[in-house]
Amino acid sequence: MATGDDRIADELRAALDGPWRAVREKARAHLDDERLFGDPYLDYKAARERVLEQMHLVSSFGWAEMGFRREEGGTLDPGGAVTALEMLAYTDLSLWVKCGVQWGLFGGAVENLGTERHRDYVRKLMPLELLGCFAMTETGHGSDVANLETTATYDPATQEFVVHSPTASARKDYIGGAAEHARMAAVFAQLVTGGKSEGVHCFLVPIRDEQGGDLPGVTTSDCGLKGGLPGVDNGRIMFDQVRIPRENLLNRYADVEPDGTYSSEIENPSRRFFTTLGTLVRGRVSVGGAAAAAARVALTIAVRYAEQRRQFADPDTGEETVLMDYRSHQRRLLPLVARAYALQFAQNDLVLRMHLVQTGQHVDPSAQRALEKRAAGFKVAQTRHATRAIQECREACGGAGYLTENRLVTLKADSDVFTTFEGDNLVLTQLVAKDLLTAYSNEVRDLDAMGWVRFAATMTRDAVRETSGVRQLIQRLRDRSDESVDDSDLARRDVQLQLFADREDYLVRTAGHRLRARAKETGPFEAFNNAQDHILAAGTAHIDRLVLEAFIEGIANIEDPEARELADSVCDLFVYSTIEENQAWYIMHRFMSVERAKNVRRGVNELVDRLRPHASTLVGGLGVPDNLLHAAMLDTTGKDAPASAE
């Protein structure tokens, strides 16, 4: 019979599972299969073959079909597709990447950028009759997609495009599937017709024959060993005057007539480029979700281990103390568990927004732009969290955590690159901040004279507070040194949100003023480069605020009062620990008194102490079943496990 803690864990898991709860539950049943887990003892060649076999097993689950339209044999459930494939991160991240490349990136490009004439490709790629790869990144051009060098020049005499790599830096690089398995590539290249470049477009280019040999003009090579993901055959592709039919242009947003005439319903080249990339947002949404899922696996392993591993005797009782009873251990793991909850609620919200846009239920262009910005921001937050959390879990498990049989080092190695692909995290943070600055600029651009006076007065008032410390003095008078979490007004959600919003707003406004002031003395690039640290801080603050809002909204949907009360405390810990990480900024800019900062630190201690008895319940709520953890140290009492690697 289930205990009260089990019931609460079930309630929390149901809340975190989100709108596609049924998909997650069904996926947990599918994943309880030894064939879907990686074997760390295989060399990378054998690992690749194993993953290819696993993909065929996954293709029988019906997950791929959810990502495609009914006309192609799909079921048009993009939210379900992202959610189902995310669950593969519980078993093997190499398998997740390969499935993501096949059905998400390659399949997504054909589905979202192609038209009826490409329908047969979709029907073949779903059951893996056609294996593909996504060839965007170049050796010399990673995040700078607009300036890719690969060309696709139209030849009206033969009605073909000639795909070519003009320089060594135009080589397609790090491409998942390109080393061995892919037979076709979705290639992003500069479309040239009539002697004019029309910008980056996507083309379907066959790269291998049925026996796996390179086709004429195509040269593939293997990236070889990597820091992780041994089952992914990353490779490089060079094109030497490779001819493809005119129809291999994915022509949803632009086309070339047989005589070479270029046409597009989107006249502005910049808007056409960003519209093209915007349709591929599903990949970015998926990367963040998988990274967060990997972190949930690591946190579940580490907390479960900390509940059973004992070390050092209590002088009062003589009994060894469970690791999770140490304050230092609580502090290193429980705030990360709280962030895992926050990010899962944020991911649920993001996937729902993506689903509504991609199924045509939200057709406003502003919804697409907002989705792209949010996807970029959450991908940054989730992948950074995974990198930090998995490393902390590894250390928290001592020497046992360093053993491959306990999965943590594999999770760490496999997830490390997530901070880089589908957009480098620093570049994506800048993208988020630039969007904020553009909105800020639009807000003040049309102010009349009186509006500017009021705006300047607001800025002046802030400057007075900065120099005089008025804001900090008021806060110090409010705060008490013995204030508990429950007594503090910081326990109020509106106050928490205001603190997060204040940091974001201040950073955005001051970044805008810094850019403007510098631009008067130098050029735009120098002005931006000089303020880059400020801009990145503004983007990060915005992401934190969005995550908190999603957490608050997620809690509101929990009906069980005990589960909701526990989730409230978890949210408080997320808030307090985030503020603690940024308390130097809050103090320096006088949004927080020194006394309040001390209260925040004490608040974190109070909250981890409050949540300590519920640690197992909380990781149960994260939704990774024990039978999917595959950590050998959890099969014993942990008594003989080493305390540290020496």
PDB file of C-alpha atoms in Angstrom, residues 186-280:
ATOM      1  CA  ALA A 186      19.572  18.657 -45.278  1.00  0.00           C
ATOM      2  CA  VAL A 187      22.212  21.164 -46.373  1.00  0.00           C
ATOM      3  CA  PHE A 188      22.055  24.859 -45.581  1.00  0.00           C
ATOM      4  CA  ALA A 189      23.741  26.874 -48.312  1.00  0.00           C
ATOM      5  CA  GLN A 190      23.732  30.259 -50.037  1.00  0.00           C
ATOM      6  CA  LEU A 191      21.260  30.053 -52.917  1.00  0.00           C
ATOM      7  CA  VAL A 192      22.720  31.677 -56.043  1.00  0.00           C
ATOM      8  CA  THR A 193      20.648  32.175 -59.201  1.00  0.00           C
ATOM      9  CA  GLY A 194      21.128  34.581 -62.074  1.00  0.00           C
ATOM     10  CA  GLY A 195      24.454  35.616 -60.559  1.00  0.00           C
ATOM     11  CA  LYS A 196      22.798  36.869 -57.352  1.00  0.00           C
ATOM     12  CA  SER A 197      22.867  35.366 -53.862  1.00  0.00           C
ATOM     13  CA  GLU A 198      19.443  35.141 -52.265  1.00  0.00           C
ATOM     14  CA  GLY A 199      20.712  34.090 -48.833  1.00  0.00           C
ATOM     15  CA  VAL A 200      20.722  30.826 -46.916  1.00  0.00           C
ATOM     16  CA  HIS A 201      18.228  28.127 -47.949  1.00  0.00           C
ATOM     17  CA  CYS A 202      17.946  24.405 -47.261  1.00  0.00           C
ATOM     18  CA  PHE A 203      18.514  21.670 -49.872  1.00  0.00           C
ATOM     19  CA  LEU A 204      18.220  17.881 -49.808  1.00  0.00           C
ATOM     20  CA  VAL A 205      21.527  16.426 -50.968  1.00  0.00           C
ATOM     21  CA  PRO A 206      22.130  12.655 -51.282  1.00  0.00           C
ATOM     22  CA  ILE A 207      25.565  11.877 -49.813  1.00  0.00           C
ATOM     23  CA  ARG A 208      25.882   8.048 -49.829  1.00  0.00           C
ATOM     24  CA  ASP A 209      24.849   5.105 -51.924  1.00  0.00           C
ATOM     25  CA  GLU A 210      23.066   2.030 -50.560  1.00  0.00           C
ATOM     26  CA  GLN A 211      26.396   0.374 -49.730  1.00  0.00           C
ATOM     27  CA  GLY A 212      27.489   3.361 -47.636  1.00  0.00           C
ATOM     28  CA  GLY A 213      30.012   4.763 -50.112  1.00  0.00           C
ATOM     29  CA  ASP A 214      30.308   8.501 -50.791  1.00  0.00           C
ATOM     30  CA  LEU A 215      28.470   9.639 -53.903  1.00  0.00           C
ATOM     31  CA  PRO A 216      30.423  11.445 -56.666  1.00  0.00           C
ATOM     32  CA  GLY A 217      31.576  14.884 -55.517  1.00  0.00           C
ATOM     33  CA  VAL A 218      30.826  14.161 -51.861  1.00  0.00           C
ATOM     34  CA  THR A 219      33.625  13.570 -49.370  1.00  0.00           C
ATOM     35  CA  THR A 220      32.668  12.536 -45.852  1.00  0.00           C
ATOM     36  CA  SER A 221      35.028  12.001 -42.946  1.00  0.00           C
ATOM     37  CA  ASP A 222      34.748  10.973 -39.321  1.00  0.00           C
ATOM     38  CA  CYS A 223      35.137  13.362 -36.389  1.00  0.00           C
ATOM     39  CA  GLY A 224      36.362  10.353 -34.408  1.00  0.00           C
ATOM     40  CA  LEU A 225      36.439  10.173 -30.643  1.00  0.00           C
ATOM     41  CA  LYS A 226      34.668  12.906 -28.706  1.00  0.00           C
ATOM     42  CA  GLY A 227      34.316  13.830 -25.038  1.00  0.00           C
ATOM     43  CA  GLY A 228      31.075  11.844 -24.881  1.00  0.00           C
ATOM     44  CA  LEU A 229      28.182  10.531 -26.990  1.00  0.00           C
ATOM     45  CA  PRO A 230      30.137   7.571 -28.417  1.00  0.00           C
ATOM     46  CA  GLY A 231      27.056   6.230 -30.188  1.00  0.00           C
ATOM     47  CA  VAL A 232      26.691   9.341 -32.377  1.00  0.00           C
ATOM     48  CA  ASP A 233      28.614   9.227 -35.661  1.00  0.00           C
ATOM     49  CA  ASN A 234      29.570  12.878 -35.999  1.00  0.00           C
ATOM     50  CA  GLY A 235      31.207  13.600 -39.325  1.00  0.00           C
ATOM     51  CA  ARG A 236      32.286  16.198 -41.858  1.00  0.00           C
ATOM     52  CA  ILE A 237      31.096  16.768 -45.424  1.00  0.00           C
ATOM     53  CA  MET A 238      32.725  18.529 -48.372  1.00  0.00           C
ATOM     54  CA  PHE A 239      30.933  19.115 -51.673  1.00  0.00           C
ATOM     55  CA  ASP A 240      32.699  19.404 -55.025  1.00  0.00           C
ATOM     56  CA  GLN A 241      30.223  20.613 -57.648  1.00  0.00           C
ATOM     57  CA  VAL A 242      27.501  18.170 -56.566  1.00  0.00           C
ATOM     58  CA  ARG A 243      24.405  18.393 -58.760  1.00  0.00           C
ATOM     59  CA  ILE A 244      20.906  17.930 -57.363  1.00  0.00           C
ATOM     60  CA  PRO A 245      17.469  18.386 -59.001  1.00  0.00           C
ATOM     61  CA  ARG A 246      15.786  21.786 -58.733  1.00  0.00           C
ATOM     62  CA  GLU A 247      13.025  20.102 -56.728  1.00  0.00           C
ATOM     63  CA  ASN A 248      15.482  19.319 -53.908  1.00  0.00           C
ATOM     64  CA  LEU A 249      15.222  22.893 -52.719  1.00  0.00           C
ATOM     65  CA  LEU A 250      12.944  22.886 -49.656  1.00  0.00           C
ATOM     66  CA  ASN A 251      10.615  25.528 -51.030  1.00  0.00           C
ATOM     67  CA  ARG A 252       8.056  26.424 -48.403  1.00  0.00           C
ATOM     68  CA  TYR A 253       9.248  30.042 -48.189  1.00  0.00           C
ATOM     69  CA  ALA A 254      11.045  30.491 -51.516  1.00  0.00           C
ATOM     70  CA  ASP A 255      11.359  28.784 -54.879  1.00  0.00           C
ATOM     71  CA  VAL A 256      13.306  28.924 -58.122  1.00  0.00           C
ATOM     72  CA  GLU A 257      11.464  28.528 -61.420  1.00  0.00           C
ATOM     73  CA  PRO A 258      12.915  26.326 -64.186  1.00  0.00           C
ATOM     74  CA  ASP A 259      14.332  29.434 -65.889  1.00  0.00           C
ATOM     75  CA  GLY A 260      16.111  30.504 -62.687  1.00  0.00           C
ATOM     76  CA  THR A 261      13.646  33.139 -61.515  1.00  0.00           C
ATOM     77  CA  TYR A 262      13.666  33.429 -57.733  1.00  0.00           C
ATOM     78  CA  SER A 263      10.442  34.113 -55.843  1.00  0.00           C
ATOM     79  CA  SER A 264       9.336  34.357 -52.228  1.00  0.00           C
ATOM     80  CA  GLU A 265       6.234  35.571 -50.455  1.00  0.00           C
ATOM     81  CA  ILE A 266       8.569  37.103 -47.848  1.00  0.00           C
ATOM     82  CA  GLU A 267      10.239  39.998 -49.642  1.00  0.00           C
ATOM     83  CA  ASN A 268      12.580  41.078 -46.849  1.00  0.00           C
ATOM     84  CA  PRO A 269      15.671  38.787 -46.975  1.00  0.00           C
ATOM     85  CA  SER A 270      16.388  39.160 -43.273  1.00  0.00           C
ATOM     86  CA  ARG A 271      12.826  38.292 -42.290  1.00  0.00           C
ATOM     87  CA  ARG A 272      12.851  35.358 -44.719  1.00  0.00           C
ATOM     88  CA  PHE A 273      16.055  34.035 -43.126  1.00  0.00           C
ATOM     89  CA  PHE A 274      14.732  34.305 -39.590  1.00  0.00           C
ATOM     90  CA  THR A 275      11.376  32.810 -40.603  1.00  0.00           C
ATOM     91  CA  THR A 276      13.242  29.817 -42.015  1.00  0.00           C
ATOM     92  CA  LEU A 277      15.274  29.318 -38.854  1.00  0.00           C
ATOM     93  CA  GLY A 278      12.260  29.978 -36.644  1.00  0.00           C
ATOM     94  CA  THR A 279      10.432  26.944 -37.990  1.00  0.00           C
ATOM     95  CA  LEU A 280      13.294  24.792 -36.646  1.00  0.00           C
TER      96      LEU A 280
END
